Short mmCIF file of C-alpha atoms and ligand atoms in Angstrom, two decimals:
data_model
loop_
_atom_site.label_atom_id
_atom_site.label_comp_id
_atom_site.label_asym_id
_atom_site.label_seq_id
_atom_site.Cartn_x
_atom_site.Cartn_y
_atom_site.Cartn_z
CA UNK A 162 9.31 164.66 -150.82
CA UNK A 163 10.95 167.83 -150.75
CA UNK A 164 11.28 171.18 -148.91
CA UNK A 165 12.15 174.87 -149.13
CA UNK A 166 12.68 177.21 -146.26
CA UNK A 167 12.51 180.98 -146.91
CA UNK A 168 14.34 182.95 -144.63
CA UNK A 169 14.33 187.03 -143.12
CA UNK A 170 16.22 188.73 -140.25
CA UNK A 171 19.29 187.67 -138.68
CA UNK A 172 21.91 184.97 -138.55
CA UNK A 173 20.16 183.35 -135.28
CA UNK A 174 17.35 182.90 -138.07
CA UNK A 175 19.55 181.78 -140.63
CA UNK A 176 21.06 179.20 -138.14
CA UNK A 177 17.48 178.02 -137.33
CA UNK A 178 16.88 177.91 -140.90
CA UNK A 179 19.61 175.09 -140.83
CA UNK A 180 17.95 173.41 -138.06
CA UNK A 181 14.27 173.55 -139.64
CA UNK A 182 16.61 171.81 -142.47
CA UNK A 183 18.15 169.23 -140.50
CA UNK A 184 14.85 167.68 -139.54
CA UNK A 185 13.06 168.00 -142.41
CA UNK A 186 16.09 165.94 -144.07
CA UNK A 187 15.89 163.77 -141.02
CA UNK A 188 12.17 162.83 -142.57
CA UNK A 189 13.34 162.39 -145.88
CA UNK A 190 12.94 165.94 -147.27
CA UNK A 191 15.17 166.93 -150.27
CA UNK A 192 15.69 170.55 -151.03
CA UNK A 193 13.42 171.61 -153.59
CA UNK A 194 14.67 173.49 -156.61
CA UNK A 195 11.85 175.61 -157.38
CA UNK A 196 8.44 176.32 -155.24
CA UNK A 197 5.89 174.03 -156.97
CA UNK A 198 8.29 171.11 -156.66
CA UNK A 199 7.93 171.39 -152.79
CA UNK A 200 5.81 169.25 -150.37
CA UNK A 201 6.55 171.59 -147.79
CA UNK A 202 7.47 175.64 -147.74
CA UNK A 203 8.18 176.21 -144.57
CA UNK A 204 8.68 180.62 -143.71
CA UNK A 205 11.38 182.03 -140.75
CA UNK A 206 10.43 185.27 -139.82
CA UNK A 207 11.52 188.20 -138.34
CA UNK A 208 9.79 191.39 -136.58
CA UNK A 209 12.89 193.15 -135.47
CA UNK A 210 11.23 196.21 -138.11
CA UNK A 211 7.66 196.66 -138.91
CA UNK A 212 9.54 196.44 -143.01
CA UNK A 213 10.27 193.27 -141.92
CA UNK A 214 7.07 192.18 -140.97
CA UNK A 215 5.34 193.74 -143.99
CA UNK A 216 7.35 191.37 -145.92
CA UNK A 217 6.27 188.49 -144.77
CA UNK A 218 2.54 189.19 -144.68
CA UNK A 219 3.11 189.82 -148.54
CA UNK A 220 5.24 186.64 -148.81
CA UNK A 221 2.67 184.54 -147.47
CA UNK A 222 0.07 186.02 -148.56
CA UNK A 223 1.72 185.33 -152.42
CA UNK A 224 1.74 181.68 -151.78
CA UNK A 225 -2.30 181.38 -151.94
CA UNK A 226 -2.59 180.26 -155.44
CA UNK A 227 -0.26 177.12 -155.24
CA UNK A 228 -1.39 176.15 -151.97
CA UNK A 229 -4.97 176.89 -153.68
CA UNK A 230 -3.21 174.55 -156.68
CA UNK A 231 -2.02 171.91 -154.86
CA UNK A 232 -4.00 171.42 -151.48
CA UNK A 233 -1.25 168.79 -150.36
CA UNK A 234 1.28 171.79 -150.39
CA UNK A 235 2.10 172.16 -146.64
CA UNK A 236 2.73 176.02 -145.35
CA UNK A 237 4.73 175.92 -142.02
CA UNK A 238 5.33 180.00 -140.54
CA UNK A 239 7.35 180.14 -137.90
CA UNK A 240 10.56 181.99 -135.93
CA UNK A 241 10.19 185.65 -134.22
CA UNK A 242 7.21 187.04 -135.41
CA UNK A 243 5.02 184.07 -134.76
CA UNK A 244 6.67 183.66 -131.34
CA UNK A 245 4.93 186.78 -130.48
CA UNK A 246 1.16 185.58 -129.31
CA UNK A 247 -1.15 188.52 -130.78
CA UNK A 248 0.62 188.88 -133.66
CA UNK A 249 0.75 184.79 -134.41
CA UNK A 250 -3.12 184.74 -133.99
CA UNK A 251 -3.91 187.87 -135.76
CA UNK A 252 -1.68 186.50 -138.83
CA UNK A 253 -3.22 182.78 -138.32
CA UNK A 254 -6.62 184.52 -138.69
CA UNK A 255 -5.96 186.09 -142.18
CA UNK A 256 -3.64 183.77 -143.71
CA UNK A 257 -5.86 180.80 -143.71
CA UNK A 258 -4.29 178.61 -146.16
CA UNK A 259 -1.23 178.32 -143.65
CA UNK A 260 -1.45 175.14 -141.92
CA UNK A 261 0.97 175.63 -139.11
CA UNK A 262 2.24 178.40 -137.03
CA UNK A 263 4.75 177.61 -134.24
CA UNK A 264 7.14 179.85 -132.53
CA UNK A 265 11.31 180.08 -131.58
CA UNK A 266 11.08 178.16 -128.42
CA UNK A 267 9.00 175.17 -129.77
CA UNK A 268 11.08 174.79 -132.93
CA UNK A 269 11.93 170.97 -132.12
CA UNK A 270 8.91 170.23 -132.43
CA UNK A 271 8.47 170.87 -136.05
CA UNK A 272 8.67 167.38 -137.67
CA UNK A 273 5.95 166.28 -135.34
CA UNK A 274 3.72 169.01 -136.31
CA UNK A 275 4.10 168.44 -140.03
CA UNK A 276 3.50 164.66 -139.24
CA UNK A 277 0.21 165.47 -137.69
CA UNK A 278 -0.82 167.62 -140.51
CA UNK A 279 0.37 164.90 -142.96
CA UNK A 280 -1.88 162.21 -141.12
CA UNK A 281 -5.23 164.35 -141.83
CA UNK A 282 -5.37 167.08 -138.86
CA UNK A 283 -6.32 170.49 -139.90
CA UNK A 284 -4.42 173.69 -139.37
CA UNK A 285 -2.00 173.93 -135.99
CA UNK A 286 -1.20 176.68 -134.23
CA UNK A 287 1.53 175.73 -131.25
CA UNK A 288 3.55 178.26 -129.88
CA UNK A 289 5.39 177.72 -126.39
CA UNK A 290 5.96 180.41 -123.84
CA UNK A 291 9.51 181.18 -123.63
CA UNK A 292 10.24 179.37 -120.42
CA UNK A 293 10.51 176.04 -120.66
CA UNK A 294 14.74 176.23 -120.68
CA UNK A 295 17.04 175.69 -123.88
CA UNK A 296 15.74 175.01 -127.30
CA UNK A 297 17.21 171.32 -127.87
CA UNK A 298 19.83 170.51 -130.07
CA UNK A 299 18.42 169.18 -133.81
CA UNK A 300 20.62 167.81 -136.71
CA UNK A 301 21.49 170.99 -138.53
CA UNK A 302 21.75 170.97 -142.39
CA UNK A 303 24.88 173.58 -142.78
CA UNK A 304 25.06 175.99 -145.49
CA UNK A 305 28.17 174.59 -147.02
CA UNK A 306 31.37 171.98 -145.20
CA UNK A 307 33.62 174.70 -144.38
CA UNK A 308 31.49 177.30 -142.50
CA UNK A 309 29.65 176.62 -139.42
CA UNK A 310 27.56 178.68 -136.93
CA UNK A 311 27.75 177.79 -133.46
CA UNK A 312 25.03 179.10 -130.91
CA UNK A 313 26.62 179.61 -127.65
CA UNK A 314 23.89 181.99 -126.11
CA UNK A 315 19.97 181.65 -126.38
CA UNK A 316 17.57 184.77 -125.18
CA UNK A 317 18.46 188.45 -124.81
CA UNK A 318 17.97 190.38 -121.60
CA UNK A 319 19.57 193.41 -122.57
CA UNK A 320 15.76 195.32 -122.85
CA UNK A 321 17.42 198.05 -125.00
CA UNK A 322 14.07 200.29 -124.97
CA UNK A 323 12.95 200.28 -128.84
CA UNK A 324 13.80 196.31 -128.96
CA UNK A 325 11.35 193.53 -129.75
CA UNK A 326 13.90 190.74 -129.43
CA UNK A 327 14.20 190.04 -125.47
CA UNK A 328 10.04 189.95 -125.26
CA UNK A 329 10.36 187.37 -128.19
CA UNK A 330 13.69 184.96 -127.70
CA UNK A 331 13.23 185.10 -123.98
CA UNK A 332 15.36 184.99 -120.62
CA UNK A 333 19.45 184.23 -121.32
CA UNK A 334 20.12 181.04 -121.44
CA UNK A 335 23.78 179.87 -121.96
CA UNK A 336 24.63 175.97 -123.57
CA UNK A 337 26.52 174.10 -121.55
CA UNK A 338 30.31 175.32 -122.26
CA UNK A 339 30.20 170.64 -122.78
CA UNK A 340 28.27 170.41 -125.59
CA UNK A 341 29.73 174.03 -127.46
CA UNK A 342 32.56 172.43 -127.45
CA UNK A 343 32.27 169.02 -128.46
CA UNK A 344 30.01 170.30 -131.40
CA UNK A 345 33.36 172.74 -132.39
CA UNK A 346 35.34 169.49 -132.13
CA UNK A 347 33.30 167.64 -134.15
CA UNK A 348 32.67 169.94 -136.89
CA UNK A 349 36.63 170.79 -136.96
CA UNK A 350 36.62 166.87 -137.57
CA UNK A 351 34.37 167.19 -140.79
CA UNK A 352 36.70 169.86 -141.96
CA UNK A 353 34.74 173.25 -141.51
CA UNK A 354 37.70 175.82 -140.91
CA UNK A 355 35.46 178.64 -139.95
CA UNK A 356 33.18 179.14 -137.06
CA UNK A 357 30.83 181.87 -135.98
CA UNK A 358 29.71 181.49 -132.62
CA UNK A 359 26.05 183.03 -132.32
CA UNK A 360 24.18 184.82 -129.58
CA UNK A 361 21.90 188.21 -128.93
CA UNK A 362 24.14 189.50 -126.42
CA UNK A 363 27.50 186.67 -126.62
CA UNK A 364 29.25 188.67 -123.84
CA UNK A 365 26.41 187.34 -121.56
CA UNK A 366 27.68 184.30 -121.86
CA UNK A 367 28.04 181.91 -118.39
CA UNK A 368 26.24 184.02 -116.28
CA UNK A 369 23.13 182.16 -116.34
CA UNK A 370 25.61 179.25 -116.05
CA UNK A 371 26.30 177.54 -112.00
CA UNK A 372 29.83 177.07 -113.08
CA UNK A 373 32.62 179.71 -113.28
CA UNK A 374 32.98 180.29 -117.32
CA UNK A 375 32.60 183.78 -119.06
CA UNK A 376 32.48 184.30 -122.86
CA UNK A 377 36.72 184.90 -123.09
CA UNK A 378 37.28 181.91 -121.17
CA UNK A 379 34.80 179.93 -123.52
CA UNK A 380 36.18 182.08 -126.80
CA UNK A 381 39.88 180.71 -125.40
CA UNK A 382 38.93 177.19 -125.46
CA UNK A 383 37.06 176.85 -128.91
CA UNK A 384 40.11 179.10 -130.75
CA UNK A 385 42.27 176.25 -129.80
CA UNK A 386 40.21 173.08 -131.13
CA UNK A 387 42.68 172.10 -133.67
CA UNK A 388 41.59 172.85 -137.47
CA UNK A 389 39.56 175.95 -137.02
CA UNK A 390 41.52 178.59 -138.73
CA UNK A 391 38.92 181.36 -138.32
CA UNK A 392 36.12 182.14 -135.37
CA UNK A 393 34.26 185.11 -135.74
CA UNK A 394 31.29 185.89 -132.89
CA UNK A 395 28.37 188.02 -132.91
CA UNK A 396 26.84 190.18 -131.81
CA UNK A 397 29.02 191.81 -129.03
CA UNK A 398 27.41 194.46 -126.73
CA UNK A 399 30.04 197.08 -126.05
CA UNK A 400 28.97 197.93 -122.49
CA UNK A 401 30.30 193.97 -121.81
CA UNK A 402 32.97 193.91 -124.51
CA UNK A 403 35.64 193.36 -121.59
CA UNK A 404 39.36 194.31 -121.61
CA UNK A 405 39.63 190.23 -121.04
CA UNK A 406 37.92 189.62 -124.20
CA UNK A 407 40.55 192.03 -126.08
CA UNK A 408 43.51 189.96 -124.63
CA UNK A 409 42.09 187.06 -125.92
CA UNK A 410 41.48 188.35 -129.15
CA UNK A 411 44.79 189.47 -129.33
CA UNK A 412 46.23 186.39 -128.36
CA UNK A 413 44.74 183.94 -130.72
CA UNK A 414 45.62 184.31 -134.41
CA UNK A 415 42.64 182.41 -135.60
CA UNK A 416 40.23 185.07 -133.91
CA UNK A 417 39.31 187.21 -136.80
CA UNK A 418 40.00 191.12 -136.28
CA UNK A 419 36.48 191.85 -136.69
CA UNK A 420 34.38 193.17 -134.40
CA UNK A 421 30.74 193.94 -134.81
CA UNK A 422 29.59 196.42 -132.29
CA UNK A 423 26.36 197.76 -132.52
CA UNK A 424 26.13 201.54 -131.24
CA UNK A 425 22.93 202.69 -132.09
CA UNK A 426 23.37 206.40 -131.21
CA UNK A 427 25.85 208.90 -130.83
CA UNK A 428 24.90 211.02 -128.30
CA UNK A 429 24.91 210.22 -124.55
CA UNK A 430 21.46 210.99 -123.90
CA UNK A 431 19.90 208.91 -127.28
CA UNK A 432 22.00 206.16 -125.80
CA UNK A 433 20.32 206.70 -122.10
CA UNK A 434 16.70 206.78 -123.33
CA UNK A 435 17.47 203.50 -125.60
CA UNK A 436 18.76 201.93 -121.94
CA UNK A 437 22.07 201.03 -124.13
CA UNK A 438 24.13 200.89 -120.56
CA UNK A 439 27.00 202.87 -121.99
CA UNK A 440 27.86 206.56 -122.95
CA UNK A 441 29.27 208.14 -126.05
CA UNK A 442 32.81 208.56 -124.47
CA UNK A 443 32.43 205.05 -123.27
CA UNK A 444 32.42 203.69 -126.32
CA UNK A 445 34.35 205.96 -128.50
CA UNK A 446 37.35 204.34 -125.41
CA UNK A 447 36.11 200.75 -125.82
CA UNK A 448 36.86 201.25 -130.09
CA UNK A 449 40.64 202.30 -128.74
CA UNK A 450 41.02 200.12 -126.52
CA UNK A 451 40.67 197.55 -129.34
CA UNK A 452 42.18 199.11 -132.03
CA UNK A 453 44.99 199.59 -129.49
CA UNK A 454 45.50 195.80 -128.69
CA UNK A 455 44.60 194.87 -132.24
CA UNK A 456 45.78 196.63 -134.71
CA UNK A 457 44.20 196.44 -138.35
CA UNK A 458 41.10 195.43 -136.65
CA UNK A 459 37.92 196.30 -138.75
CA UNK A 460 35.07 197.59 -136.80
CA UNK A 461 31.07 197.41 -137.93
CA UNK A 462 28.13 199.16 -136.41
CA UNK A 463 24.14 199.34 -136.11
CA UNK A 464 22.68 202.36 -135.77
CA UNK A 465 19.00 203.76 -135.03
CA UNK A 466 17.81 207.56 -136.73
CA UNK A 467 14.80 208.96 -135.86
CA UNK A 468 14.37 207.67 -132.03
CA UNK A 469 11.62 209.41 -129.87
CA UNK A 470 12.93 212.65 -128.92
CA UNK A 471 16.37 212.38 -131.24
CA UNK A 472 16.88 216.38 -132.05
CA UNK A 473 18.99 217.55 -134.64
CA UNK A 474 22.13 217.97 -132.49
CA UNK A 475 22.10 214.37 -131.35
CA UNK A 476 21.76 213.35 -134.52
CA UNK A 477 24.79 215.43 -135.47
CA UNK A 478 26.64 213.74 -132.76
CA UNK A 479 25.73 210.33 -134.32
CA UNK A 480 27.57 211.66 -137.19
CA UNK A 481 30.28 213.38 -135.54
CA UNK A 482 30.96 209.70 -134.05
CA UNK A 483 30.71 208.18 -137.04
CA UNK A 484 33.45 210.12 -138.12
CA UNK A 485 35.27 209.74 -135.41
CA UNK A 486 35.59 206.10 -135.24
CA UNK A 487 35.84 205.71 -139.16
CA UNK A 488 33.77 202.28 -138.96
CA UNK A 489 34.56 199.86 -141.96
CA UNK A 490 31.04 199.52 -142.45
CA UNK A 491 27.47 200.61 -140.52
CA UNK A 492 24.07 198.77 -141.05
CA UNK A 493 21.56 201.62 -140.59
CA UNK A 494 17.76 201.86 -140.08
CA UNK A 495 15.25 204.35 -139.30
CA UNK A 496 13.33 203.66 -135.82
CA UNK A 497 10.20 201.67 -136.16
CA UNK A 498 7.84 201.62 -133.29
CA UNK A 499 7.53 198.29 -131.99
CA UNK A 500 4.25 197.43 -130.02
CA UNK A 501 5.07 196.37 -126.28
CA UNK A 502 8.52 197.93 -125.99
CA UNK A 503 9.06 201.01 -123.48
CA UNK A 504 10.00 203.46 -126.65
CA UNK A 505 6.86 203.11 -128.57
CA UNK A 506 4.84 204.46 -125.20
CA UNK A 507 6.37 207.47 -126.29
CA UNK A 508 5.56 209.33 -129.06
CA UNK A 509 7.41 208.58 -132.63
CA UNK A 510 8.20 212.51 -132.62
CA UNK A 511 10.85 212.46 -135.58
CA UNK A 512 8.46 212.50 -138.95
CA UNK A 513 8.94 209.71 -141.20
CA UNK A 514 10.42 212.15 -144.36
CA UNK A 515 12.90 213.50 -141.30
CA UNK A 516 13.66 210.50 -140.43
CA UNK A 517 14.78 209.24 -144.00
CA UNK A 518 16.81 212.55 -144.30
CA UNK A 519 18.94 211.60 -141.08
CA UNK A 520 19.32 208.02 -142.91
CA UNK A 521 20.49 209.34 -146.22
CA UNK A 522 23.07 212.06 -144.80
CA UNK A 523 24.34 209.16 -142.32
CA UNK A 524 24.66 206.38 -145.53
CA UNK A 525 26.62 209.38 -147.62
CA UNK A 526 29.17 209.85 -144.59
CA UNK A 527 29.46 205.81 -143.88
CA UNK A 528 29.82 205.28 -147.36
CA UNK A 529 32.50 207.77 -148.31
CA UNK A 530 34.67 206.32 -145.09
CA UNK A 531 34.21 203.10 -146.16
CA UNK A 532 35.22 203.52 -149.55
CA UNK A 533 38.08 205.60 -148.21
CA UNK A 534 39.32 202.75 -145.90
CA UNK A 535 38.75 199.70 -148.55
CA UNK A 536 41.33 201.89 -151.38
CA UNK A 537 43.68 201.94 -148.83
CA UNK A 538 43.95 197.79 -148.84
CA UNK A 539 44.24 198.35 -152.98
CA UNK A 540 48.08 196.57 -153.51
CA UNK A 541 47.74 194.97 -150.73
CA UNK A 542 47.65 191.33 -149.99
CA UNK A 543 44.34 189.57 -148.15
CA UNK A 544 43.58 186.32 -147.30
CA UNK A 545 40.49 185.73 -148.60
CA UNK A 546 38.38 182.40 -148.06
CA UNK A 547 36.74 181.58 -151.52
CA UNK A 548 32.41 180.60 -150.87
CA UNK A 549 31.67 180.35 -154.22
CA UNK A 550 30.13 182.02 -157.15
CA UNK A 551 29.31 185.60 -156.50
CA UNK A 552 26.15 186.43 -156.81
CA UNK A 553 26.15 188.74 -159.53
CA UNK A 554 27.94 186.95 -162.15
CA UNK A 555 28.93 183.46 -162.31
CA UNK A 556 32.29 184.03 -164.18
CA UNK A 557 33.10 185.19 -160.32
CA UNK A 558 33.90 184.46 -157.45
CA UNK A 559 33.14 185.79 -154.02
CA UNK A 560 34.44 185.72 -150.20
CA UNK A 561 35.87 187.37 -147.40
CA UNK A 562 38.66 188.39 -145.30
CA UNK A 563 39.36 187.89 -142.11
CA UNK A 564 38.08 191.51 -140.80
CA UNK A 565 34.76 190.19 -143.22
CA UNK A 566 35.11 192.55 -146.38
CA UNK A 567 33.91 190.84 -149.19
CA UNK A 568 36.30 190.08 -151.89
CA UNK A 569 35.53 189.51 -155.96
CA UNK A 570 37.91 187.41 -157.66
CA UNK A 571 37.89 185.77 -161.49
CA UNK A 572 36.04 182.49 -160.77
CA UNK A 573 38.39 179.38 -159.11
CA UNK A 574 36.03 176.37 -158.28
CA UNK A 575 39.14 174.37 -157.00
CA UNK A 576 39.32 177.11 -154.35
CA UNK A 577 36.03 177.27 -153.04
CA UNK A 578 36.34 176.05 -148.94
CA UNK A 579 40.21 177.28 -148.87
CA UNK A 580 42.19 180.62 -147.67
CA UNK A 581 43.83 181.54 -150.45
CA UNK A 582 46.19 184.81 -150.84
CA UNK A 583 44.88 187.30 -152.91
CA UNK A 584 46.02 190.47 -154.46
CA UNK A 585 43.54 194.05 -153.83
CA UNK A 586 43.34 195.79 -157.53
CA UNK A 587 39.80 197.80 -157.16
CA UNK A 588 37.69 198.87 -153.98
CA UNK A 589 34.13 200.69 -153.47
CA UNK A 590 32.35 201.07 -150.30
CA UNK A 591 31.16 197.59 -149.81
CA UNK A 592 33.13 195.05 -152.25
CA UNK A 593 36.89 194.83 -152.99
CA UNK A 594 38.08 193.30 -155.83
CA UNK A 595 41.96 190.89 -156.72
CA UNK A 596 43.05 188.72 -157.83
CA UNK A 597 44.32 185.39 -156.23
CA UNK A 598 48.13 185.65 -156.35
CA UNK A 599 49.53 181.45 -156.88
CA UNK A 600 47.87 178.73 -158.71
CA UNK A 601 44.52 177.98 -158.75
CA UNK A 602 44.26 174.05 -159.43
CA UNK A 603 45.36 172.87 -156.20
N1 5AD B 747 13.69 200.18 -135.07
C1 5AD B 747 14.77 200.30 -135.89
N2 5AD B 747 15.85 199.50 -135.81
C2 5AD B 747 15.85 198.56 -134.85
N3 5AD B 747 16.79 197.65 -134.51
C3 5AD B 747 16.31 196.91 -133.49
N4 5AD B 747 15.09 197.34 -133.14
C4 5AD B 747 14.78 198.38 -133.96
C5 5AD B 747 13.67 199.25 -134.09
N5 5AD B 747 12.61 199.15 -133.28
C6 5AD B 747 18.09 197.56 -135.18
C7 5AD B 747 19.23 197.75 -134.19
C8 5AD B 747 19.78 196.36 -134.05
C9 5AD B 747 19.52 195.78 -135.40
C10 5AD B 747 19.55 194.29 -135.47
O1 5AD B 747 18.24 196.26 -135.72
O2 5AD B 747 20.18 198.60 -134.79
O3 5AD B 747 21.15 196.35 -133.70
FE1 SF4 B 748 16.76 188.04 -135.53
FE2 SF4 B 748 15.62 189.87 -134.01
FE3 SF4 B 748 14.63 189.41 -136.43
FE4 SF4 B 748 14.36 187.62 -134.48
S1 SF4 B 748 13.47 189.66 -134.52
S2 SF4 B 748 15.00 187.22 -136.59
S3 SF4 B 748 16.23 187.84 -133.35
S4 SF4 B 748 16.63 190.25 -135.99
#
């Protein structure tokens, strides 16, 4: 029997992806090489965008025919989008060769669903309400033995105003600082050296909690589980990225000088009307603050074009910011109404071709100070943890450094899992390229 998981939006998804994985293995499931070799197809979604959602209606809706082939083919949708109740029945209505739909908060339950499927009941739709406390702990299939993501945080209750994800994930709810860290333990134990610890808001962390623990003090104790040579976290909110959190970054050499730190605007009223909790000078102080205590630190952003109301000159403040802080890198979308948050009340006044305009002048700036700042590192010497063949060309290799820039190197299987040092020769705006500097057998 065998399995294959298709997976869109974020790394919370990804890291459920490995769950959905861990169970299905726990029932014997193999991973399946190609589609019609699987028994089950089971499809994570995401609704962060309305793009995003369009994608998976089309996905689905591709995977007809071979269900249409092979009846026994079970088709499992579940994750954001079908955690949100209208849009789960309106998608359970037109897509009906899927035979189960189940949501974020009920994704335990899974194997059991499939089972009842499997034993001759027709289609299942099962999605809980967000309240019913933490998502238990599954076996979790990773993506490889040296890199492991670690959810510390459940929920979001940040309500940023154009933001789907706190009406979909749910109230905050932290994991017992206990269990976080016995699972760090143990997976330093089976030799992962890298850990990412996962959350919508991670600064959040322990307030939800009856004991006295905040995200530093938790961030202290994992850094020092023996054997984990890099923790990365994400994603940070900057109006709770704490001076606290900077000493303890700067204290521990195995937290990675990478910080990921969405903005989303750049002008002080943008940022009011998307309820972001900070201002523009607030956070232009936060990025020295860091770059103060840390120096060499890279620094990566979100941000939003084309929100209700954005005018030209707040739009040229986004870029005047973005010049300003000189990110290493920005991941940047046009707004997209989504139904049942406070922003699409109002009306999406920037036109779409506007709004791809503001995009396109915003990716030109990023791009040229990213390239700028990568042919800087050219001579210089990374460490650089090797994940395998890149994805373009398997005479490569690809992986990052510790502030997360990706790194090309001539291919070196017996490196793959290890920090090796490597030499900068080329850069562009989103890949550097070396060489690794030493031998490569060992
Ligand atoms: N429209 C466009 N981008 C959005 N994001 C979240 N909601 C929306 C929306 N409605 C972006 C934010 C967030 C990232 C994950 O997605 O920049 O940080
Ligand atoms: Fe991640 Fe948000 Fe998409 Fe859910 S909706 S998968 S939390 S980006």
């Amino acid at each position: 029997m065998k399995y294959k998981i298709i997976t869109y939006g974020c790394q919370m998804n990804e890291h459920d992806s490995e769950k959905i994985a861990g169970m299905l293995e726990g029932m014997g499931f193999r991973p399946a090489a190609e589609d019609n070799e699987a028994d089950v197809i089971v499809f994570n979604t995401c609704l962060v965008r309305e793009n995003a959602e369009l994608k998976v209606h089309g996905k689905v809706g591709s995977y007809k025919p071979l269900k249409e082939e092979n009846p026994d083919l079970i088709l499992a949708v579940g994750g954001c989008m079908m955690q949100q109740q209208e849009i789960a029945d309106e998608f359970y209505r037109k897509h009906s060769h899927v035979d189960i739909v189940f949501g974020t908060h009920n994704l335990a339950e899974l194997p059991v669903l499939i089972q009842q499927v499997k034993s001759g009941q027709n289609r299942i739709m099962e999605v809980w309400e967000g309240d019913r406390g933490l998502v238990p702990d599954v076996p979790t299939r990773r993506k490889n033995d040296y890199q492991a993501w670690l959810t510390v945080i459940q929920g979001c209750e940040n309500y940023c105003s154009y933001c789907i994800v706190p009406h979909v994930r749910g109230q905050e709810r932290s994991r017992p600082p206990e269990d976080i860290l016995k699972e760090a333990e143990n997976l330093a134990r089976e030799g992962f050296i890298e850990l990412t610890l996962l959350g919508q808001n991670v600064n959040s962390y322990g307030q939800d909690l009856e004991e006295n623990i905040n995200f530093p003090t938790l961030l202290d104790k994992i850094s020092s589980v023996s054997g984990i040579k890099r923790i990365r976290f994400m994603t940070s909110h900057p109006r709770d990225f704490s001076r606290e959190l900077i000493a303890v970054c700067a204290a521990k050499d195995n937290i990675c000088p990478h910080f990921h730190l969405p903005v989303q605007a750049g002008s002080t009223s943008v940022l009011r009307d998307m309820n972001r909790g900070y201002t523009r000078e607030e956070y232009l102080k936060l990025v020295e603050g860091i770059r103060q205590k840390i120096p060499e630190t890279a620094i990566t952003t979100d941000i939003i074009v084309g929100f209700p109301g954005e005018t030209e000159q707040e739009f040229e403040e986004t870029i005047s910011l973005v010049k300003k802080v000189r990110f290493d890198m920005a991941f940047t979308f046009t707004y997209s109404p989504r139904e049942g948050t406070p922003a699409a009340g109002r009306e999406d006044s920037v036109p779409r071709q506007e709004k791809s305009r503001r995009l396109q002048r915003l990716m030109k700036v990023q791009n040229n100070i990213s390239q700028e700042i990568n042919q800087e590192l050219i001579g210089s010497q990374q460490k650089v943890l090797i994940e395998g063949e890149s994805k373009k060309d398997p005479d490569y290799y690809s992986g990052r450094t510790a502030t997360n820039k990706l790194v090309i190197v001539p291919a070196c299987p017996a490196k793959t899992g290890k920090i090796v040092p490597v030499k900068i020769t080329e850069a562009g705006s989103w890949t550097l390229y070396g060489e690794i500097t030493g031998n490569c057998q060992s």
